[in-house]
PDB file of C-alpha atoms in Angstrom:
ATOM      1  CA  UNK A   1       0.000   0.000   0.000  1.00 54.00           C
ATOM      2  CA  UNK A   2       1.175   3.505  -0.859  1.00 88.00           C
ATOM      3  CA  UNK A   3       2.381   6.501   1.619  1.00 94.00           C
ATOM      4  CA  UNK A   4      -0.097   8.940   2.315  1.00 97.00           C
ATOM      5  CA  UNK A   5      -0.101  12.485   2.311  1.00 98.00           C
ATOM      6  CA  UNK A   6       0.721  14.930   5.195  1.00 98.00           C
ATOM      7  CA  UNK A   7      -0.837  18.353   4.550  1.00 98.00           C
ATOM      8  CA  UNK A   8       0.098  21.658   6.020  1.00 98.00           C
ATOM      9  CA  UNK A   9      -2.984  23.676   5.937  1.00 98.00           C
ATOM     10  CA  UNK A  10      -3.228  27.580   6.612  1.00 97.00           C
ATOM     11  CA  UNK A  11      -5.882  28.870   8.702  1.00 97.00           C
ATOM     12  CA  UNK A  12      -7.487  32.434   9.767  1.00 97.00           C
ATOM     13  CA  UNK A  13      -5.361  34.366  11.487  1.00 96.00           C
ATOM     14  CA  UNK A  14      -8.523  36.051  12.523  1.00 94.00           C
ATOM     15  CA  UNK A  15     -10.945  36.633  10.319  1.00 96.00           C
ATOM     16  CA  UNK A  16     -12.508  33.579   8.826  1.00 95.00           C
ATOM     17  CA  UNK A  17     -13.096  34.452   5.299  1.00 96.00           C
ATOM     18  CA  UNK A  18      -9.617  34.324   4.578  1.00 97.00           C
ATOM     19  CA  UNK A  19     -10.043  30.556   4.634  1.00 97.00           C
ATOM     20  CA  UNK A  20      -9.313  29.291   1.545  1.00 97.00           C
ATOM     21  CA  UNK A  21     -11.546  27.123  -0.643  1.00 98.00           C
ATOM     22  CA  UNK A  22      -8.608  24.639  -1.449  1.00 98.00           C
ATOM     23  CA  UNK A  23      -8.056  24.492   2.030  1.00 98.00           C
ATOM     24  CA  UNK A  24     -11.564  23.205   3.135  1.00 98.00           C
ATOM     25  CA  UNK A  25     -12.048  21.006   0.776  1.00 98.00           C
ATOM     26  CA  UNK A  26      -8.728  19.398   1.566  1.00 98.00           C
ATOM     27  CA  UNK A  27      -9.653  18.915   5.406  1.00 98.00           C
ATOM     28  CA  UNK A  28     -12.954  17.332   4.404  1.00 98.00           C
ATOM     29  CA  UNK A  29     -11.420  14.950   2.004  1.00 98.00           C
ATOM     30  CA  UNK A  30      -8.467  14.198   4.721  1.00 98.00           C
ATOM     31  CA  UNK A  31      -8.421  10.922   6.905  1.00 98.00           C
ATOM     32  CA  UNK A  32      -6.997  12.854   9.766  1.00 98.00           C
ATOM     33  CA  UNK A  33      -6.704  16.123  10.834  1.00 98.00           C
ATOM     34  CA  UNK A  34      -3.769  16.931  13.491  1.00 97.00           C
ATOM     35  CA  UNK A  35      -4.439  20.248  15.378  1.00 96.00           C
ATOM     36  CA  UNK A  36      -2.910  22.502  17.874  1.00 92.00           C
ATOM     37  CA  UNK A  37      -5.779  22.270  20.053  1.00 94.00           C
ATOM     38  CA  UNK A  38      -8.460  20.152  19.254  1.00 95.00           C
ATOM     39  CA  UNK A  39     -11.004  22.573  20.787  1.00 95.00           C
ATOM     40  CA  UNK A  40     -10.250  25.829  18.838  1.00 94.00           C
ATOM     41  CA  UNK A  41     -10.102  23.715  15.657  1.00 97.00           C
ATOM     42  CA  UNK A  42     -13.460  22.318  16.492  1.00 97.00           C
ATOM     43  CA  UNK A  43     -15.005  25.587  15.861  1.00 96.00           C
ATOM     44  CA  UNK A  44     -13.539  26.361  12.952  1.00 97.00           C
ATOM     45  CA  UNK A  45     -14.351  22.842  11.458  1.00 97.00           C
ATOM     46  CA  UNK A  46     -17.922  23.104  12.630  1.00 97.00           C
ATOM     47  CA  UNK A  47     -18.554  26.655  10.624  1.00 97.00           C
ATOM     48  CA  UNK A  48     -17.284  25.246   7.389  1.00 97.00           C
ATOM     49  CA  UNK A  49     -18.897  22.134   8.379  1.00 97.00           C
ATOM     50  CA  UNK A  50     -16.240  19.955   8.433  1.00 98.00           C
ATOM     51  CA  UNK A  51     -16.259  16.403  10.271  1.00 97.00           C
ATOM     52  CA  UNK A  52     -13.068  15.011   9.768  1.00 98.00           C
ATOM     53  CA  UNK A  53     -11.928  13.206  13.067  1.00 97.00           C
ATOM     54  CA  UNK A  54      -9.024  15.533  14.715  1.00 97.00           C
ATOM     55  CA  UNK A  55      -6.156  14.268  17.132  1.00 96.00           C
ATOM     56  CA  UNK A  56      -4.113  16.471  19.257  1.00 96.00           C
ATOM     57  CA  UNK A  57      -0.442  17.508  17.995  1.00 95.00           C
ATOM     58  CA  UNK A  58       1.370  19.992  20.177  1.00 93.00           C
ATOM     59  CA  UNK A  59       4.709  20.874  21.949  1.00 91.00           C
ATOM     60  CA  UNK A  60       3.569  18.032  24.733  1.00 93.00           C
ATOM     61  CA  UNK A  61       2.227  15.211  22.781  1.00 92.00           C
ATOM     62  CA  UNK A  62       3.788  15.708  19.566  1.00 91.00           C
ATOM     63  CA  UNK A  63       6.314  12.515  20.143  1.00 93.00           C
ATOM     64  CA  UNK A  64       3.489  10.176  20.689  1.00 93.00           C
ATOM     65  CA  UNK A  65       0.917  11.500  18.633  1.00 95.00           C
ATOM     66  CA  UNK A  66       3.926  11.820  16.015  1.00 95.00           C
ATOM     67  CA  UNK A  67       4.340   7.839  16.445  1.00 96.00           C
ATOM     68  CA  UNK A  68       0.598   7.197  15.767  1.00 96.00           C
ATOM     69  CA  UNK A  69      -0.070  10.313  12.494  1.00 97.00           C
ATOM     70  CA  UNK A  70       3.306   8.812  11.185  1.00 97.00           C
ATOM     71  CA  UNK A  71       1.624   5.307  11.060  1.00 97.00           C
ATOM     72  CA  UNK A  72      -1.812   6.402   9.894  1.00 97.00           C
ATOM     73  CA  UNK A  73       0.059   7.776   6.932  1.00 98.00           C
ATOM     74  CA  UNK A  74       2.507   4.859   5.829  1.00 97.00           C
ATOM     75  CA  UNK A  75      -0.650   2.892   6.205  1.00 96.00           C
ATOM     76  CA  UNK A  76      -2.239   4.820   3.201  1.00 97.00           C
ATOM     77  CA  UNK A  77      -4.062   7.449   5.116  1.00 97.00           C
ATOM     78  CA  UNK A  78      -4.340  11.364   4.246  1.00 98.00           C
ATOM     79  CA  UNK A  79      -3.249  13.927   7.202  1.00 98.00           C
ATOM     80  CA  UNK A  80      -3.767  17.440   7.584  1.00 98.00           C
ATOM     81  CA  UNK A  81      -1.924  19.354  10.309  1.00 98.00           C
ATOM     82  CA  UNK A  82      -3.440  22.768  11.181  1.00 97.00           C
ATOM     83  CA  UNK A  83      -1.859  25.088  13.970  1.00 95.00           C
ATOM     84  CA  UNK A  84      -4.410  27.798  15.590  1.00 93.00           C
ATOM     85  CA  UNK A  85      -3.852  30.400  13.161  1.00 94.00           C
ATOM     86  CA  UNK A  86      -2.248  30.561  10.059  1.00 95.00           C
ATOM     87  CA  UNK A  87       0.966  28.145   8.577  1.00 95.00           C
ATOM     88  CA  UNK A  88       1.822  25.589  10.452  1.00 95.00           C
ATOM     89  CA  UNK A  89       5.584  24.594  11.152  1.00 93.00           C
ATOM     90  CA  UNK A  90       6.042  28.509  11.240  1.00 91.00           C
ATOM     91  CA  UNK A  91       7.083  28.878  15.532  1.00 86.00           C
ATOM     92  CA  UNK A  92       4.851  25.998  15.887  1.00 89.00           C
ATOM     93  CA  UNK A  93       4.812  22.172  16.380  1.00 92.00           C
ATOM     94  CA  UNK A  94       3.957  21.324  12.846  1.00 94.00           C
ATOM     95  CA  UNK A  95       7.349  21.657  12.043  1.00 95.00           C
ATOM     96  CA  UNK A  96       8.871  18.771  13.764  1.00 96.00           C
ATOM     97  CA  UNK A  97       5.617  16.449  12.111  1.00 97.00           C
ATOM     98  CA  UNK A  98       6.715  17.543   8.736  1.00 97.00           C
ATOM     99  CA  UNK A  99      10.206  16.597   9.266  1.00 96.00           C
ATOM    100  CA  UNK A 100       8.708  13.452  10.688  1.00 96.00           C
ATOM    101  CA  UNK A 101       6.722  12.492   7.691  1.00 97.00           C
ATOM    102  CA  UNK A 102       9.976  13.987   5.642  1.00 97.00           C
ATOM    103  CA  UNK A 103      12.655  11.013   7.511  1.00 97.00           C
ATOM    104  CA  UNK A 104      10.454   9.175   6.445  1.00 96.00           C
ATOM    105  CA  UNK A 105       9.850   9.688   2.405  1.00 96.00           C
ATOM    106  CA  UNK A 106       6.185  10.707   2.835  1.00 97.00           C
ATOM    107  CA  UNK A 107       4.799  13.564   0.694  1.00 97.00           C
ATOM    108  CA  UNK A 108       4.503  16.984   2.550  1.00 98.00           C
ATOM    109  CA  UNK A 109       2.275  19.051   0.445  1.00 98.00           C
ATOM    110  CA  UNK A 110       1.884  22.923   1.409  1.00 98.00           C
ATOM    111  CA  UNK A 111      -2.229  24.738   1.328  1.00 98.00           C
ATOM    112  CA  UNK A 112      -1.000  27.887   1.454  1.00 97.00           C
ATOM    113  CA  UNK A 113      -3.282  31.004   3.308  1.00 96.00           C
ATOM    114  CA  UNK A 114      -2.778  33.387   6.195  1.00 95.00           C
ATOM    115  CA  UNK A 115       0.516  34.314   7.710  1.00 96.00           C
ATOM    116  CA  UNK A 116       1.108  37.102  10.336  1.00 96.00           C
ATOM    117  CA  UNK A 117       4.571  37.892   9.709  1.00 97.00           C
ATOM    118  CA  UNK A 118       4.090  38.541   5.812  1.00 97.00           C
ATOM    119  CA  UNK A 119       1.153  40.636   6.373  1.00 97.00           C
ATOM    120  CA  UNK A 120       2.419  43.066   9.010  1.00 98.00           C
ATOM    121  CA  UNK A 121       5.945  43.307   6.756  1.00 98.00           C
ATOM    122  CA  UNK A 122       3.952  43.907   3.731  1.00 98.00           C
ATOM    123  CA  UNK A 123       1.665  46.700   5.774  1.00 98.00           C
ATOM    124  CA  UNK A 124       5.166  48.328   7.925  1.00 98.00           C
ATOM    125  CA  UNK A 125       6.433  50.323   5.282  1.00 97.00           C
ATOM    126  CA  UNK A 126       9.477  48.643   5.664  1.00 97.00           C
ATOM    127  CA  UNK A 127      12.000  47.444   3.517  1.00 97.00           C
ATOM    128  CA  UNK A 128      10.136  43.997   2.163  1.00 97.00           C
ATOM    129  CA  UNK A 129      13.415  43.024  -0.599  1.00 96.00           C
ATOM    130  CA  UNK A 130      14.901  41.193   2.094  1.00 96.00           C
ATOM    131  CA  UNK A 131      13.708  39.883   5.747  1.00 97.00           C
ATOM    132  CA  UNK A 132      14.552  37.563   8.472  1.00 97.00           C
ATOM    133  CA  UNK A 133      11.754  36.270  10.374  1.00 97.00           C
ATOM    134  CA  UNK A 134      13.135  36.224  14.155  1.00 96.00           C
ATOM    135  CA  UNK A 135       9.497  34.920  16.081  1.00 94.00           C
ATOM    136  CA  UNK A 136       9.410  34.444  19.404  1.00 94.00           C
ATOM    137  CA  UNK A 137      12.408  35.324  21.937  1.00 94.00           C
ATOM    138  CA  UNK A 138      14.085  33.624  24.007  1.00 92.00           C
ATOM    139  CA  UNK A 139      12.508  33.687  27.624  1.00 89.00           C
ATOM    140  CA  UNK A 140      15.332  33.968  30.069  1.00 91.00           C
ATOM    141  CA  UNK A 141      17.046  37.823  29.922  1.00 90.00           C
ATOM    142  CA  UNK A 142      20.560  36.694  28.946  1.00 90.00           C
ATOM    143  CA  UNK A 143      19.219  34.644  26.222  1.00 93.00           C
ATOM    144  CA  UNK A 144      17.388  37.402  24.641  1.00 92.00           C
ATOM    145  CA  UNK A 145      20.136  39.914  25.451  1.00 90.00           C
ATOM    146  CA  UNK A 146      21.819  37.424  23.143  1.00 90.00           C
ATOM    147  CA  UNK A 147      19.956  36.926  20.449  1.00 92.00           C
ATOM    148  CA  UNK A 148      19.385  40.509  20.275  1.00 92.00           C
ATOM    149  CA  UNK A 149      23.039  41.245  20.053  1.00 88.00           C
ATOM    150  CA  UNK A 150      23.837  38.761  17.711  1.00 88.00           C
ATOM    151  CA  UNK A 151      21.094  39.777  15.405  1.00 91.00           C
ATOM    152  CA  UNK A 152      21.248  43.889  15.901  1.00 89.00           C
ATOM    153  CA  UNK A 153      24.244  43.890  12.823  1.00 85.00           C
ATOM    154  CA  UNK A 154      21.597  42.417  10.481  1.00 89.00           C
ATOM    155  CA  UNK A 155      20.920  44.707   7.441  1.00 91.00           C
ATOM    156  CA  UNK A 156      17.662  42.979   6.476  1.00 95.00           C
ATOM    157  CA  UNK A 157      14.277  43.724   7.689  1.00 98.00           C
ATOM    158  CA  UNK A 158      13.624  42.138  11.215  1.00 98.00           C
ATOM    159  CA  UNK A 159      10.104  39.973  12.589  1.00 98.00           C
ATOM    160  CA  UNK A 160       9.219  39.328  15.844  1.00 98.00           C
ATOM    161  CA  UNK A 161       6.138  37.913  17.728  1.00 96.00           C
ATOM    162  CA  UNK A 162       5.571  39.062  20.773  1.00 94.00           C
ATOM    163  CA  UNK A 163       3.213  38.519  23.881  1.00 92.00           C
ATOM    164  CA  UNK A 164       0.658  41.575  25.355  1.00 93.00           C
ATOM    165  CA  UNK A 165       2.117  41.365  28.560  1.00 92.00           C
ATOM    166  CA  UNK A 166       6.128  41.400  27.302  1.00 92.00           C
ATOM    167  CA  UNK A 167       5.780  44.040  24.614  1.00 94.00           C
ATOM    168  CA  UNK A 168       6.982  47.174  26.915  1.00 93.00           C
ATOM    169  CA  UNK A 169      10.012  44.994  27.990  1.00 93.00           C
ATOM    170  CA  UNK A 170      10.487  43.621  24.041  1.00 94.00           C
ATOM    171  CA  UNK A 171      10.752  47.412  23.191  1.00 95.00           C
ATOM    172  CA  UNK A 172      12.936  48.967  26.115  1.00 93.00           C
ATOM    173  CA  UNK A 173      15.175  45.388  25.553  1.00 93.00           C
ATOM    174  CA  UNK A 174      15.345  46.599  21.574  1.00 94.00           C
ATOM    175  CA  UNK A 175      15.972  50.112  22.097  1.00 92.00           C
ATOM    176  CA  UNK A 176      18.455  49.788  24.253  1.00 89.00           C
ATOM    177  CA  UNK A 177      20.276  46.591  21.926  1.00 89.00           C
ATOM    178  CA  UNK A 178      19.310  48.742  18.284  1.00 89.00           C
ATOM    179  CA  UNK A 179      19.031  51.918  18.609  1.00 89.00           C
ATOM    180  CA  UNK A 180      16.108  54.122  17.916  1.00 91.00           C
ATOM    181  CA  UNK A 181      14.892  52.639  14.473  1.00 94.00           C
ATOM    182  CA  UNK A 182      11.862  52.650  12.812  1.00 97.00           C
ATOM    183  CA  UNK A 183       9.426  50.116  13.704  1.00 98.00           C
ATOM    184  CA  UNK A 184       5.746  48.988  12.651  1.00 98.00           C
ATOM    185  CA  UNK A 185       3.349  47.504  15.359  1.00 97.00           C
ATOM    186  CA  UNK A 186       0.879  45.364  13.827  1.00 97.00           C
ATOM    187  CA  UNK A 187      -1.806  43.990  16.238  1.00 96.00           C
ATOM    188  CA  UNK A 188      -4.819  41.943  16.063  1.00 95.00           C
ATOM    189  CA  UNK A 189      -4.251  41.198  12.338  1.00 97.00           C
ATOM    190  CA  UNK A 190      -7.355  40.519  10.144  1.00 97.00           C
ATOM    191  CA  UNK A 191      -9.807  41.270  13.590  1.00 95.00           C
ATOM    192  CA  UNK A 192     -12.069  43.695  14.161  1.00 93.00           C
ATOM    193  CA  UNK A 193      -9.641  45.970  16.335  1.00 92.00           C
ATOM    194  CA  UNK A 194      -6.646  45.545  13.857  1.00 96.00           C
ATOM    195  CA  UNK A 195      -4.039  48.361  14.204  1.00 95.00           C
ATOM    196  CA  UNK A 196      -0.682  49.347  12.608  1.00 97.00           C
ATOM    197  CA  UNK A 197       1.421  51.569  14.215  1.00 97.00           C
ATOM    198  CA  UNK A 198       4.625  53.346  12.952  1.00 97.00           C
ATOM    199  CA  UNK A 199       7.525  55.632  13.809  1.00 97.00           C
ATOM    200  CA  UNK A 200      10.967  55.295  15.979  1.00 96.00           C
ATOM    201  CA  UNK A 201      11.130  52.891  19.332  1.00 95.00           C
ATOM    202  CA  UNK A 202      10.698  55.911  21.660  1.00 94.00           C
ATOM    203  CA  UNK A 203       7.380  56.950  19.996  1.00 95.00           C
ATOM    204  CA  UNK A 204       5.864  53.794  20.260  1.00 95.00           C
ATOM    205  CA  UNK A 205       7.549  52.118  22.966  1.00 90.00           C
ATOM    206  CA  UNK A 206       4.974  54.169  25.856  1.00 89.00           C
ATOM    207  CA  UNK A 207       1.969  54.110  23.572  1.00 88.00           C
ATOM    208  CA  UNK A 208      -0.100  51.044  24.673  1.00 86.00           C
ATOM    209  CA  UNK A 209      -0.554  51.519  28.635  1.00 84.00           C
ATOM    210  CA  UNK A 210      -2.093  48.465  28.722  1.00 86.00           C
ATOM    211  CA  UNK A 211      -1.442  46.279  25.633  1.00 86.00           C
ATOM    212  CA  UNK A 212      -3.794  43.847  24.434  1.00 89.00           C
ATOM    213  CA  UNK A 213      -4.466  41.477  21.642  1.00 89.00           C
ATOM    214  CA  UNK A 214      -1.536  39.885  19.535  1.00 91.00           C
ATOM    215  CA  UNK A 215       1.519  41.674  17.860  1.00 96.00           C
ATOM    216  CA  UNK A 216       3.573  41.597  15.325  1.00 98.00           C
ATOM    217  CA  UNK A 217       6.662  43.926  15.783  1.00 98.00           C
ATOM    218  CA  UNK A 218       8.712  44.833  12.003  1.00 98.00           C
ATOM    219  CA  UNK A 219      11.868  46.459  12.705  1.00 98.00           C
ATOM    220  CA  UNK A 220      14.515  48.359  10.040  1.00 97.00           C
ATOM    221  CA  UNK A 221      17.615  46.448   9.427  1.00 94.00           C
ATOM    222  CA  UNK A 222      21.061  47.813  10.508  1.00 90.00           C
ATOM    223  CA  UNK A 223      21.382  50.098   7.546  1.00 84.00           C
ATOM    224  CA  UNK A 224      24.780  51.134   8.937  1.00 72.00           C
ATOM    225  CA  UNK A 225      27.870  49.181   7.629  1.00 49.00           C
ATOM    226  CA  UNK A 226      29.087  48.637  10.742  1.00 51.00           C
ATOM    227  CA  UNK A 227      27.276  49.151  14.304  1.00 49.00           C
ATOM    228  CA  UNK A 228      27.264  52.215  15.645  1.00 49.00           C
ATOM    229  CA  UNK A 229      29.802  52.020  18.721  1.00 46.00           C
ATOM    230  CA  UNK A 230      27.040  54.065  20.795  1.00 48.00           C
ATOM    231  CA  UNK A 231      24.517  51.538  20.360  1.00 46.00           C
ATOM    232  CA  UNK A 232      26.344  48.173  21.440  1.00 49.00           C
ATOM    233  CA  UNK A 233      27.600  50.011  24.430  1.00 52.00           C
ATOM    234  CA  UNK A 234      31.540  49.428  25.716  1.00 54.00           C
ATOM    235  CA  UNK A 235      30.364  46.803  28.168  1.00 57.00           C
ATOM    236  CA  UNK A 236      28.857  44.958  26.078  1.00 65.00           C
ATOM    237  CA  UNK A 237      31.527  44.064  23.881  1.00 72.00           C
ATOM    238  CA  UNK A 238      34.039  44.639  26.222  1.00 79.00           C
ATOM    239  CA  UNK A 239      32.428  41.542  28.626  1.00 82.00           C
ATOM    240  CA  UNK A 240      32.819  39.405  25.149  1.00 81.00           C
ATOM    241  CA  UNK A 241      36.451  40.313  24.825  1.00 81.00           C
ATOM    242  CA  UNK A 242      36.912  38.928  28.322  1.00 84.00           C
ATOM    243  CA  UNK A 243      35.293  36.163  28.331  1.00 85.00           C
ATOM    244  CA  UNK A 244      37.347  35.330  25.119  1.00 86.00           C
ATOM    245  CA  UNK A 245      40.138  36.148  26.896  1.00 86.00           C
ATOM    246  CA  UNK A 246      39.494  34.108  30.137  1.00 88.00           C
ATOM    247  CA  UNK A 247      38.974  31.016  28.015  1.00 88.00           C
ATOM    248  CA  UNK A 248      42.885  31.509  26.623  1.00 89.00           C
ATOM    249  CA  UNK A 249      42.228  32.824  23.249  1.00 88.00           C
ATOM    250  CA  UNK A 250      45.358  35.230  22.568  1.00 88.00           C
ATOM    251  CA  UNK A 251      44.525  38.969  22.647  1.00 86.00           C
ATOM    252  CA  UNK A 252      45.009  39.625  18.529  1.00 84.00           C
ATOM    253  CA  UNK A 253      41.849  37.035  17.810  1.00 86.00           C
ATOM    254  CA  UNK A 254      39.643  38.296  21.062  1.00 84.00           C
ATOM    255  CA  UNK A 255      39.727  41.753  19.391  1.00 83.00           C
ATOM    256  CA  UNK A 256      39.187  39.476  16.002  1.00 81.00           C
ATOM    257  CA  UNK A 257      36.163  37.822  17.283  1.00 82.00           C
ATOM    258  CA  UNK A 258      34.566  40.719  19.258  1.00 80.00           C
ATOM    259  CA  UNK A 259      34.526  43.006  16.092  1.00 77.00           C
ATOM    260  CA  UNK A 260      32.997  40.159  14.148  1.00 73.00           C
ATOM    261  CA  UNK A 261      30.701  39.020  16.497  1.00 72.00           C
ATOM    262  CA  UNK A 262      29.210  43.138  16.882  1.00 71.00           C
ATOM    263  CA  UNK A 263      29.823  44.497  13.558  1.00 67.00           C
ATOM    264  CA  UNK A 264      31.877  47.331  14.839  1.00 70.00           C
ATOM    265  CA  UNK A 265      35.119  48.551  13.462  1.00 68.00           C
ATOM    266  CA  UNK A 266      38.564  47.202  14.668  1.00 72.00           C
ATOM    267  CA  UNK A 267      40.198  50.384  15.597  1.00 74.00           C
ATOM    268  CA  UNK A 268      36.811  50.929  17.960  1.00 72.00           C
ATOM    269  CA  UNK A 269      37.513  47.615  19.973  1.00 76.00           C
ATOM    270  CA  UNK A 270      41.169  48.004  20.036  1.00 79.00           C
ATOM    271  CA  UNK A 271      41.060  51.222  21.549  1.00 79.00           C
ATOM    272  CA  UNK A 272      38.313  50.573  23.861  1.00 78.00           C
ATOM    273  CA  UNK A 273      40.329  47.578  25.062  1.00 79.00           C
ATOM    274  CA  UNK A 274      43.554  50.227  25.166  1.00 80.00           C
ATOM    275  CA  UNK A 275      41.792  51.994  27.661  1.00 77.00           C
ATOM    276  CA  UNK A 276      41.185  49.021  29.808  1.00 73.00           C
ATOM    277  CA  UNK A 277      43.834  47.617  30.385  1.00 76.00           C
ATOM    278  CA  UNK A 278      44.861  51.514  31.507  1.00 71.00           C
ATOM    279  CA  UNK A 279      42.486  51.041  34.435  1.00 65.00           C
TER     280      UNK A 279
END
């Protein structure tokens, strides 16, 4: 008996006429549907009156439900896997079941539709040529100091998500890491209350007292060649070069490493580390 067929199917974002017409008639004619969570796909299944069985698929039962979806499709069977809004495998679950089904020579076929990130870069007013998707950060402060960092010397177009709840922090935490670029808020995409907002970090960053609903942040790339030495701050860099240090690299490729690692020019570094070893 042949392979099946593992689907990735794009849902609303929010408002439910953007559901396709390829895409509902490929969750009726599925076997299987694997969702996010069962309940909210329930409801969207029951207004386009679909009755496909569904089976949960998320960050806590994707290795056993993985085990059984990956059988029901070498067995013949056709899957679709849906996450709660939009593409899934984009910062979601469905990513690791399409690799899955991928190991494993089964066809993954792609029903496009809805995607956050593309419609708040395409509504920023940002540079669109080139992006880099960036999602979700990193929960723990040094990790997202990190990834902040390492990302701030990027001259493409920047995506995050972000939480209600963490967006004044995000912004302060990208300020502080970036400079004052230009940004684009995008929340509650596709709803009833959706809202774009644009101008520099310190226009925006205040503007929401208490945020609500789900965001999209677009941010201007690095259009400088290198960092500007202001931004990074000396300490920053400065902690790099001794940790490099500490670990035994030689002085010459600490200084090599740092001014790779923030974009900033070698004199800069050198003379910042000049100074101290002064003190």
């Amino acid at each position: 008996m042949s392979e099946g067929i593992l689907y990735l199917v794009a849902t609303p974002i929010g408002n439910l006429e953007d559901m396709t017409f390829r895409a509902v008639k490929i969750l009726r004619g599925v076997d299987l549907i694997a969702a996010e969570d069962t309940r909210h796909t329930r409801k969207l299944l029951t207004h386009f009156e679909i009755h496909t069985p569904l089976v949960r698929y998320d960050e806590f039962s994707k290795v056993q439900s993985g085990k059984k979806i990956l059988q029901e499709l070498l067995s013949g069977k056709n899957v679709a896997c849906v996450s709660d809004a939009g593409l899934p495998a984009i910062s979601d679950p469905g990513a690791d079941l399409a690799k899955l089904a991928i190991e494993n020579k089964i066809q993954v076929c792609p029903i496009p539709g809805a995607n956050a990130a593309l419609s708040a870069l395409i509504c920023s007013g940002l540079d669109t040529t080139k992006f880099f998707f960036a999602g979700f950060l990193p929960k723990s402060a040094k990790s997202r100091k990190d990834f902040l960092e390492k990302i701030s010397v990027r001259e493409e177009t920047l995506i995050f998500y972000e939480s209600p709840h963490r967006l004044k922090k995000f912004l302060a935490e990208l300020k502080e890491i970036f400079g004052d670029r230009n940004i684009s808020i995008a929340r509650e995409l596709t709803k009833v209350h959706e809202e774009f907002l644009r101008g520099k970090i310190s226009e925006l960053e205040n503007i929401f007292d208490e945020p609500k609903g789900e965001f999209v942040i677009v941010v201007e790339g690095n259009l400088n060649s290198e960092t500007n030495f202001e931004i990074v701050g000396a300490e920053n860099f400065l902690d790099c070069y001794k940790n490099l240090i500490a670990e035994g690299i030689d002085k010459k490729s600490a200084i090599r490493q740092t001014t790779k690692k923030f974009n900033l020019s070698r004199r800069e570094v050198y003379n910042a580390v000049v100074e101290l070893e002064k003190k």
